XYZ file of C-alpha atoms in Angstrom:
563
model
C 130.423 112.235 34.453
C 129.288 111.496 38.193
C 131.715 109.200 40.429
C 129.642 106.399 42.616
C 131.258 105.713 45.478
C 131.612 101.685 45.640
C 131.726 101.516 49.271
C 128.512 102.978 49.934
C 126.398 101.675 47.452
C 127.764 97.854 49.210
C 126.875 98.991 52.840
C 123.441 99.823 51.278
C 123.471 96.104 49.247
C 124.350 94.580 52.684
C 121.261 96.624 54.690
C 118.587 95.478 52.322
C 120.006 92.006 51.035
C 121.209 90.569 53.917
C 119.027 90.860 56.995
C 115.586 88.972 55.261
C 118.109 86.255 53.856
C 119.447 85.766 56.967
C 116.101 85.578 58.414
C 114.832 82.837 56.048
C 117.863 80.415 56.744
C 117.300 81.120 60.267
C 113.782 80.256 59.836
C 114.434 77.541 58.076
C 116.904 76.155 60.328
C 114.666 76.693 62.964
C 112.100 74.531 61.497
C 114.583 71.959 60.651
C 115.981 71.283 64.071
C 113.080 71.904 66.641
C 112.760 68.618 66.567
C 115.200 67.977 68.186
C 114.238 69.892 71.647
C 110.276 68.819 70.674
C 111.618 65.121 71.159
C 112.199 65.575 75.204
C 108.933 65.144 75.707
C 107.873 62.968 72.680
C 109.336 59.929 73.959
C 106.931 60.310 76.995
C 104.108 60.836 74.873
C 104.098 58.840 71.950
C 105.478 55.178 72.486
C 106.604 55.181 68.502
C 108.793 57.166 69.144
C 112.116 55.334 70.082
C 115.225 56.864 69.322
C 115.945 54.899 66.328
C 112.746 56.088 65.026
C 113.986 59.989 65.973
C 116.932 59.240 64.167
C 115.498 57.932 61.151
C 113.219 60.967 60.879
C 115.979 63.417 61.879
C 117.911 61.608 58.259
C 114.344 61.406 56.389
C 114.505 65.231 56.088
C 117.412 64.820 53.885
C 115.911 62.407 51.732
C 113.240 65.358 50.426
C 116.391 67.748 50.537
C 118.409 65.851 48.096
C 115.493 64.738 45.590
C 114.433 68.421 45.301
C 117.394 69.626 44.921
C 117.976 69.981 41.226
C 114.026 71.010 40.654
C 113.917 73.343 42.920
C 117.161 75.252 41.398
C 115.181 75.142 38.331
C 112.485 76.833 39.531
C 114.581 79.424 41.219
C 115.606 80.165 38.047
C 112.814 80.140 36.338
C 110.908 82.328 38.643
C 113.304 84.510 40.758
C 113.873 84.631 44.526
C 111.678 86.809 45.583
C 108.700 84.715 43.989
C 110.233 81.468 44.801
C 111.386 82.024 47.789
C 107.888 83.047 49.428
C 106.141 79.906 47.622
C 108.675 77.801 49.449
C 108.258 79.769 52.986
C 104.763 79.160 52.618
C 104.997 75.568 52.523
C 107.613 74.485 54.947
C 105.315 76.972 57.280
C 102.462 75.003 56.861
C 103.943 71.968 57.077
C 106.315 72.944 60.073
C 102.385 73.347 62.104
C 101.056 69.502 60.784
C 103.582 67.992 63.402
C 101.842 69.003 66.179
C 98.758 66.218 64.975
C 101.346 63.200 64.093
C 100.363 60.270 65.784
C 102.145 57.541 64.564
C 105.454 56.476 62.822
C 104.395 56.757 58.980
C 102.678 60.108 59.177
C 106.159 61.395 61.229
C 108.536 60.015 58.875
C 106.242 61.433 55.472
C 106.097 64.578 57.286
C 110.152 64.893 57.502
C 110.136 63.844 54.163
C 107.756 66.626 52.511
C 109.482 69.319 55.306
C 113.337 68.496 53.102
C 111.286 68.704 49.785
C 109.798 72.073 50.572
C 113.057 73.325 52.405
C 115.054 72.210 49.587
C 115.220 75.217 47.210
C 116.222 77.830 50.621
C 119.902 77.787 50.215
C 119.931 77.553 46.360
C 117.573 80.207 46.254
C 119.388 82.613 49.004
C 123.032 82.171 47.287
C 121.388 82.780 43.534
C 120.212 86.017 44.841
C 123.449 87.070 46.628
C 124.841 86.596 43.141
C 122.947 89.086 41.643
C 124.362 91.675 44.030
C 128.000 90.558 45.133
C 131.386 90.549 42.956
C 132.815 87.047 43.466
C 135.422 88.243 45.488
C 132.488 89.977 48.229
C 129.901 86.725 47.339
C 131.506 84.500 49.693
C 131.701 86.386 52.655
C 127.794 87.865 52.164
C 127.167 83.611 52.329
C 129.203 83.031 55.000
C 127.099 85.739 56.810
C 123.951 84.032 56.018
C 124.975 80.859 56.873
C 125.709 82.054 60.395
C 122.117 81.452 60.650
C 122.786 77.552 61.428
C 124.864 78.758 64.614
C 122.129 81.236 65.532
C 119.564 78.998 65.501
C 120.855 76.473 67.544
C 121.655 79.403 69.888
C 117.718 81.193 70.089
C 116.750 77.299 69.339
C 116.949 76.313 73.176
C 115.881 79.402 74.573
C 112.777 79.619 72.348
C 111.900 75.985 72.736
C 112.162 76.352 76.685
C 109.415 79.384 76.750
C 107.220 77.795 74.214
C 107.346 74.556 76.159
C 106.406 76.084 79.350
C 102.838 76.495 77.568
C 102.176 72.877 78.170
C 98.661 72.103 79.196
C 97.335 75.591 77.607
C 94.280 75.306 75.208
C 94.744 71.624 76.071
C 97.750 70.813 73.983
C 101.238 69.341 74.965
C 104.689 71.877 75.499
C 105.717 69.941 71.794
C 102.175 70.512 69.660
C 103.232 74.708 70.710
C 106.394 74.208 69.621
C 105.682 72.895 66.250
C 103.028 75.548 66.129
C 103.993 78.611 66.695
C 107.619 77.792 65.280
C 105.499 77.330 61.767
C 104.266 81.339 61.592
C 107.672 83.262 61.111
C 107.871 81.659 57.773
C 104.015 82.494 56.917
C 104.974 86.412 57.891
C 108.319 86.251 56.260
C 106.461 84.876 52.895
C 104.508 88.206 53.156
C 107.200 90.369 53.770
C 109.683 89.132 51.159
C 108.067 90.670 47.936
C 108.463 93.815 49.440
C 111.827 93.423 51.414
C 113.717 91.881 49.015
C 115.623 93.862 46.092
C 114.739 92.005 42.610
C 118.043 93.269 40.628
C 120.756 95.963 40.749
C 119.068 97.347 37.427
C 115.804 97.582 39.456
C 117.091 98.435 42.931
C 115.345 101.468 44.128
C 117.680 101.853 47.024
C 120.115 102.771 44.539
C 120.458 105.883 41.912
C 120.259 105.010 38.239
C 124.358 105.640 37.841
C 124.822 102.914 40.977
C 122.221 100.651 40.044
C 124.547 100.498 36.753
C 128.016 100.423 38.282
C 126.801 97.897 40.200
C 125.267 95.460 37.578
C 128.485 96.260 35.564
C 130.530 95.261 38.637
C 128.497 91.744 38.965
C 128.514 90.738 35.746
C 131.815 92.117 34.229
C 133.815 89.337 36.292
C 134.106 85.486 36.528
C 131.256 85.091 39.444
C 133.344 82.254 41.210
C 132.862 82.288 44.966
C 135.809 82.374 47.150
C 136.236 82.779 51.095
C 139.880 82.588 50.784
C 142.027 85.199 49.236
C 143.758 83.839 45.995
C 147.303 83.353 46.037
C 149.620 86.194 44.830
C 150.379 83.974 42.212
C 146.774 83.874 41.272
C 145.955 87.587 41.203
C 145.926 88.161 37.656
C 148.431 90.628 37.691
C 149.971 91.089 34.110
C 154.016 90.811 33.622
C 155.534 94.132 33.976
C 151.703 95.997 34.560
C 149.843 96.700 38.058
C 146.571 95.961 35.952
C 144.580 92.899 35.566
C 142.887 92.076 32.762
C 139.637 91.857 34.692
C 140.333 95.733 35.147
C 140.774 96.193 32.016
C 137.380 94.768 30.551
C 135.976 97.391 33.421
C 137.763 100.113 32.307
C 136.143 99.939 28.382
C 133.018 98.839 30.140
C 133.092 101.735 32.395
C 133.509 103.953 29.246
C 130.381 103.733 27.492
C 129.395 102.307 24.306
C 132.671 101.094 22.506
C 133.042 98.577 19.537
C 133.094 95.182 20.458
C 136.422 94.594 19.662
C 137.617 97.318 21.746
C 135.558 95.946 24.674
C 137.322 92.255 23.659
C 140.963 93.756 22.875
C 140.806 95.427 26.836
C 140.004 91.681 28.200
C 143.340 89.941 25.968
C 146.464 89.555 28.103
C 148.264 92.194 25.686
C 146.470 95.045 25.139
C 147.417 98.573 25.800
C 147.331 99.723 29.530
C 144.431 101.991 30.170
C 144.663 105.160 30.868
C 144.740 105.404 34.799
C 141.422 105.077 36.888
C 139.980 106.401 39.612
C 139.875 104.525 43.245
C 137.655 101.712 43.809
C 135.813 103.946 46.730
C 134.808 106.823 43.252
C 134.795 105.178 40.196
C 132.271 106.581 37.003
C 129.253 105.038 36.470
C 129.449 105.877 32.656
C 126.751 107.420 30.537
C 124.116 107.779 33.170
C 120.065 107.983 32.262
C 119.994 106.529 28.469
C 122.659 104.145 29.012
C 120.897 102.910 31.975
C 117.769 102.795 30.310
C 119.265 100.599 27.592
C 120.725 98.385 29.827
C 117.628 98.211 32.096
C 115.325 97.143 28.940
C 117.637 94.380 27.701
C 117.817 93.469 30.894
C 113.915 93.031 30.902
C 114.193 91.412 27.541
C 116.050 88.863 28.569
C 114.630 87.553 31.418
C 111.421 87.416 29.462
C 109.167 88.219 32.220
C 109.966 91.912 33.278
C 111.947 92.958 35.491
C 111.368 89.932 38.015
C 112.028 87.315 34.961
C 114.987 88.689 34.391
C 117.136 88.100 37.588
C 118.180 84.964 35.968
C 120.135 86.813 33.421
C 121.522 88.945 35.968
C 123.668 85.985 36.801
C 125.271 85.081 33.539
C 128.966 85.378 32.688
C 129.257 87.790 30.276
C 130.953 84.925 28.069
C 128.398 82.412 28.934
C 126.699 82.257 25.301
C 125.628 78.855 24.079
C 124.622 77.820 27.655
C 123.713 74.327 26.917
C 126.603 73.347 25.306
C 128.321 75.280 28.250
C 126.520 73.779 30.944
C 127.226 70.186 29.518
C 131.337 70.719 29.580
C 131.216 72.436 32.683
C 129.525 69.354 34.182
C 131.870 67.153 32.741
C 135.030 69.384 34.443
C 133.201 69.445 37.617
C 131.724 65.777 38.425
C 134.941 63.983 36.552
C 137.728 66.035 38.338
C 138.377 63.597 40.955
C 139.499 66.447 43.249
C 135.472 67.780 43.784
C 134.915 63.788 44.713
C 137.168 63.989 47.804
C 135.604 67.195 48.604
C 132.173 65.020 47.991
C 133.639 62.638 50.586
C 134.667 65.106 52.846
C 131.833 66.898 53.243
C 129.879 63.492 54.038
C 132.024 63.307 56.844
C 131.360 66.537 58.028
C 127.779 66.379 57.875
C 127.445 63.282 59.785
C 128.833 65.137 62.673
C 127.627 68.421 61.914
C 123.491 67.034 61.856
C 124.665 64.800 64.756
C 124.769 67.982 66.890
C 121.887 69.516 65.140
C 119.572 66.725 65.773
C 120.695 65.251 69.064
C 122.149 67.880 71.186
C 119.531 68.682 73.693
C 118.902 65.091 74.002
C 122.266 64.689 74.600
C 122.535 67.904 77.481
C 119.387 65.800 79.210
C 121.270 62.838 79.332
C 123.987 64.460 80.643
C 122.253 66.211 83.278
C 120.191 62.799 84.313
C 123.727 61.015 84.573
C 122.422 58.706 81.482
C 124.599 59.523 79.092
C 126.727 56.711 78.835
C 124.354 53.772 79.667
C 120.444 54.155 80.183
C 120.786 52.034 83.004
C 122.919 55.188 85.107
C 121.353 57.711 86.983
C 118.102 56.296 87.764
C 118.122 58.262 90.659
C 118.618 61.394 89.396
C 115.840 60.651 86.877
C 113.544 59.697 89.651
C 114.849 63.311 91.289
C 114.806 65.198 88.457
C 110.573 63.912 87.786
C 111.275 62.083 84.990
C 108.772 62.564 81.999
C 107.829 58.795 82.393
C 107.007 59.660 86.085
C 104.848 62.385 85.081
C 102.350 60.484 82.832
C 102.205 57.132 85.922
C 99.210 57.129 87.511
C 99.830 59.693 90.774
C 97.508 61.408 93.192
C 96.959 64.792 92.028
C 99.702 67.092 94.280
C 102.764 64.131 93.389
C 101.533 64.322 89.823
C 101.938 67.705 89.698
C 105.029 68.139 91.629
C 106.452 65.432 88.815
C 105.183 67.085 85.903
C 106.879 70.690 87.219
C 110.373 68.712 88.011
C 110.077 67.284 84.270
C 109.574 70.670 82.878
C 111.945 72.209 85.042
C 114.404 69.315 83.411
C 113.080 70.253 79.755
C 113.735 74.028 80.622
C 117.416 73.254 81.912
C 118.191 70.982 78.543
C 116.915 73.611 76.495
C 118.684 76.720 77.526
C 122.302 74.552 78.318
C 122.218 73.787 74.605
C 122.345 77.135 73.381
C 125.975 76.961 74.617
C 127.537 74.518 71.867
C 126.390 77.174 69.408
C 127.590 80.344 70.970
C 131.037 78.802 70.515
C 129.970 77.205 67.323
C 129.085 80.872 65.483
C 131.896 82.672 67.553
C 134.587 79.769 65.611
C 132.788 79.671 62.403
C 133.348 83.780 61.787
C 137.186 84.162 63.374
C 138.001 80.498 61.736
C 136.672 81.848 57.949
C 137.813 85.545 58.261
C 141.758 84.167 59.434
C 141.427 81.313 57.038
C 140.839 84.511 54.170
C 143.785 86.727 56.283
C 146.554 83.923 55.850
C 145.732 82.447 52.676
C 145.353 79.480 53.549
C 142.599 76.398 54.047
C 144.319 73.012 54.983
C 144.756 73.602 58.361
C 141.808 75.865 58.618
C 140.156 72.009 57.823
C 141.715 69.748 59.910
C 142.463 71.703 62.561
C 139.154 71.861 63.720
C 138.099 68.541 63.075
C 140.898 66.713 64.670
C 139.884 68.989 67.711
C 136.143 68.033 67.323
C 137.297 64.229 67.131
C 139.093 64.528 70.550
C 136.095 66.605 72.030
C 133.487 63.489 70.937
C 136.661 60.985 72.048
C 136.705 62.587 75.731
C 132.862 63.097 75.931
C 131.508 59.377 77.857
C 134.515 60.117 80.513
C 133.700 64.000 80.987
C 130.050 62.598 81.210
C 131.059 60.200 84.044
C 132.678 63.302 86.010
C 129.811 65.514 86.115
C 127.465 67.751 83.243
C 129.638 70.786 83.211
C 132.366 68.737 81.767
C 130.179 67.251 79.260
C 128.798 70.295 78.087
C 132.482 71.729 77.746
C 132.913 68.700 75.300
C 130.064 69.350 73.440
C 130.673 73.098 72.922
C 134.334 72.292 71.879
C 133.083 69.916 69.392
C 130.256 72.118 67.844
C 133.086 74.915 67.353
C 135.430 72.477 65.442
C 132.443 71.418 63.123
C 131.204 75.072 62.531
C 134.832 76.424 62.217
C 135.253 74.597 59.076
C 131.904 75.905 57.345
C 133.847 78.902 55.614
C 137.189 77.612 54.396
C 135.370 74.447 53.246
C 133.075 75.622 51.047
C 135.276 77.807 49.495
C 137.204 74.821 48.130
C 135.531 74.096 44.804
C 136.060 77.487 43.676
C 139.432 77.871 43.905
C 140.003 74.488 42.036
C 137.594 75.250 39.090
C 136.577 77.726 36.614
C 132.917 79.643 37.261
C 130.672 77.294 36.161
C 132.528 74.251 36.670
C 132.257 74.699 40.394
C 128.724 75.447 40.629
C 128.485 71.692 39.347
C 131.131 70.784 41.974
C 129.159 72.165 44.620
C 126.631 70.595 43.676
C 128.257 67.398 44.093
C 129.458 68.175 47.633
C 126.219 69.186 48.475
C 124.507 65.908 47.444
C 127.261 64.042 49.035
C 126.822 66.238 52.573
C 123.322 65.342 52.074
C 124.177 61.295 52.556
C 126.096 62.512 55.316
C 123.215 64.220 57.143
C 121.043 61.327 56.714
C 123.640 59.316 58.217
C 124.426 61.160 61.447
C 121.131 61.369 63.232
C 119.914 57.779 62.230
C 123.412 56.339 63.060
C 123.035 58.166 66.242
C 119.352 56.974 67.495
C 120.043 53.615 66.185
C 123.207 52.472 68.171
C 121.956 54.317 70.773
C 118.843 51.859 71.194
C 121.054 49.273 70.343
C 123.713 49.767 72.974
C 121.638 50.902 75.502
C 123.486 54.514 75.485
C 125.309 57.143 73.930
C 129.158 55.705 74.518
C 129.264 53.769 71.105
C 127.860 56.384 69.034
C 129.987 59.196 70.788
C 132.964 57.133 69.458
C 131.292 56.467 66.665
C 131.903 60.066 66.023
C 135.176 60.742 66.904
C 136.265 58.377 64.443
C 134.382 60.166 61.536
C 135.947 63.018 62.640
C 139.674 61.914 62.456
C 139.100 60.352 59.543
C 138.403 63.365 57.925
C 140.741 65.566 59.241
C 143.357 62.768 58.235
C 141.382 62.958 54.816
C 142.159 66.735 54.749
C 146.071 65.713 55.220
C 146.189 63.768 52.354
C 144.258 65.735 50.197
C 146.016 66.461 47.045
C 144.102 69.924 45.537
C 147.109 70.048 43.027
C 145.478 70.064 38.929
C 145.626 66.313 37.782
């Protein structure tokens, strides 16, 4: 009987599952929020676009998100990540490189729309797969890993969009039409890559020796896949009255053993059955009957999928008790969406998002107001526009040296806005990772909440006056309040999870989802819109500080107690 060492077969899971994951929600946020440095020279070039109308776009990407959502899970399953995901690539890609031909509102805002559709079944698609090859207790923290993707894009984000905007003028087209452009190929070359980068199943891995491939499926699927950032409470561990064995060890011991009765298999799951005989460590544990087992395994595996060995991730993901699905499905949907606890979460996460796509879609913007001295009224620093070579000053009519001098201060001022705003996110990723892995060390998720969001709602509070003092200041604020907002990413989404059973929460976080969806609509368009209304960004930094009390106060009173 050969030993697999655990440890090493889940450094090899992380090497080939992680990086191209990461690399599609990095291209995908990417793609998301280039707008967003792409609008500091819009404004200049097309008169639709107003802020309001930025906004309003910025939100219509959400729109597509949230009416795909549910579809596009179904094709996920239905087809497998590593089919779906490359049809998806493909087509945010593509549509990504139409925004460099927009020309007016309609074709803008129908654009966003079809760019949230297409984007839509990313994340599904990127955690389904993760839960093919991560225990619940490990799933979380592979996510979390991923998702520092939103942080790293916003910090290559300004960087890239400052050397891709210094092509303006080149083959005739505008520092924004490159943008959109060449921003639209890493998902083409990533949709070429991914049937051959990414791993289909553990029963299929080829990175992996036939015993690992089936400790590993037997370690996925022999558990309650739940996903969880935050250790349980000792309370919680399973730990049996007078034994140092959980059931869930149990079940893997008689799995672990070969081919056994049923009811042996079932007696080693029930709270009272005999203590196993004593195991090996988790780092060399046996992978059981190797080759024919494996084969056995591997064909049902095929067999129930339906469509070889791709078909058949979906059944990689089932609960080992999960027979009679649809009548499953339909009462965990009923624990999920009626436990009033996920709706609060639901309500939460709105608030979040609103400032979280806030920063996403109005940062740079914001850092160029700063810098101009505009940020609290349009009507300040005029003269540091006319300094700076506005972008209005560099389309006026001009002899040909002041034109040109005008058009080199704007880019210079486009360059500047870009590269300041990678700073919000350097803090922003630094505070999501320590924020998640001490909210997992302690136990704990509360604080880990509100914490950060009461200090985000002082950072948007101070913002107008730090404005009025000088940029530095203002960028200080801005980095301070991107860290609070990220911070929260882990311990948040863990939530669900630890309220609910397995499939109970994957309704739940559903929910939240949709609800954070409403959310990011509301930020951006809330944002362009008072901002053309009040003639500057005081109101709507306010505006934002006040979300962000209210739901860290929100956090305070939450009551995550069963009803």
């Amino acid at each position: 009987m050969k030993l697999v060492d655990g440890a090493a077969v889940q450094r090899r899971v992380n090497r080939r599952c992680l990086p191209p994951l990461f690399l599609v929600a990095l291209a995908c946020q990417i793609d998301r929020s280039n707008l967003a440095y792409a609008a500091l020279q819009l404004s200049a070039d097309l008169s639709f676009f107003t802020r309001t109308v930025q906004g309003l776009g910025s939100g219509c990407f959400f729109i597509g998100y949230s009416l795909l959502q549910i579809p596009a899970n179904a094709a996920c399953m239905a087809l497998g990540p590593r089919r779906w995901l490359p049809i998806i690539l493909l087509a945010w890609g593509a549509l990504a490189m139409c925004f460099a031909a927009m020309r007016s509102t309609a074709a803008f805002l129908v654009l966003r729309l079809l760019l949230g559709a297409a984007e839509a079944g990313a994340y599904p698609a990127i955690m389904f797969h993760l839960s093919l090859f991560y225990t619940p207790r490990n799933l979380g923290l592979a996510y979390t890993v991923v998702a520092t993707a939103t942080a790293v894009a916003g910090l290559m984000g300004g960087p890239l969009a400052a050397g891709i905007m210094s092509l303006d003028g080149a083959a005739g087209l505008r520092g924004w039409q490159w943008l959109f452009l060449l921003e639209g190929v890493p998902p083409l070359l990533l949709a070429a890559a991914l049937p051959f980068w990414l791993p289909t199943s553990p029963l299929t891995a080829s990175f992996l020796s036939p015993e690992e491939q089936q400790w590993l499926w037997r370690q996925v699927n022999g558990q309650e896949a739940g996903i969880e950032l935050v250790a349980a409470a000792p309370a919680e561990d399973g730990l049996e009255a007078g034994s140092g064995v959980t059931p869930a060890a149990r079940l893997e011991t008689a799995l672990l053993r070969g081919p056994e009765p049923a009811a042996a298999v079932a007696a080693a799951a029930e709270p009272g059955a005999a203590e196993p005989e004593a195991q090996p460590s988790a780092a060399a544990r046996p992978a059981g009957p190797a080759e024919s087992e494996h084969a056995e395994l591997l064909a049902a595996h095929k067999r129930a999928g339906g469509k070889g060995s791709e078909g058949g991730e979906a059944a990689d993901s089932a609960s080992p008790s999960s027979g009679g699905r649809g009548g499953g499905l339909r009462a965990a949907a009923r624990r999920g969406l009626a436990d009033p606890r996920v709706w609060v979460l639901g309500l939460l996460m709105l608030l979040v998002d609103v400032c979280m796509n806030a920063i996403h879609f109005w940062l740079p913007t914001l850092v160029k107001a700063s810098l101009q001295g505009r940020l609290q009224s349009d009507e300040d620093g005029d003269e540091d526009d006319a300094a700076a070579g506005g972008a209005a000053a560099a389309l006026a009519p001009a002899p040909a040296p002041l034109h040109a001098a005008a058009a080199s201060g704007s880019l210079a001022l486009l360059a500047k806005a870009s590269l300041l705003s990678a700073l919000p996110f350097c803090g922003a990723a630094v505070c999501m990772v320590a924020n998640a892995w001490h909210a997992r060390r302690t136990d704990e998720r509360r604080l880990h909440v509100a914490a950060p969001m009461l200090t985000a709602a002082l950072a948007w509070g101070v913002l107008p006056p730090a404005a009025a003092v000088g940029p530095g200041l203002a960028i200080a604020a801005l980095t301070v309040a991107a860290s609070g907002i990220w911070a929260t990413h882990g311990p948040l989404f863990s939530w669900p999870a630890a309220l609910l059973d397995r499939d109970a929460a994957a309704m739940g976080f559903a929910l939240v989802k949709t609800c954070g969806s409403v959310g990011a609509f509301l930020g951006p368009f809330l944002i362009g819109w008072m901002a053309d209304l009040l003639h500057g960004y005081t109101g709507a930094m306010l505006m934002l500080a006040g979300v962000a009390a209210a739901a860290a106060a929100l956090v305070c009173v939450f009551n995550d107690a069963p009803s």
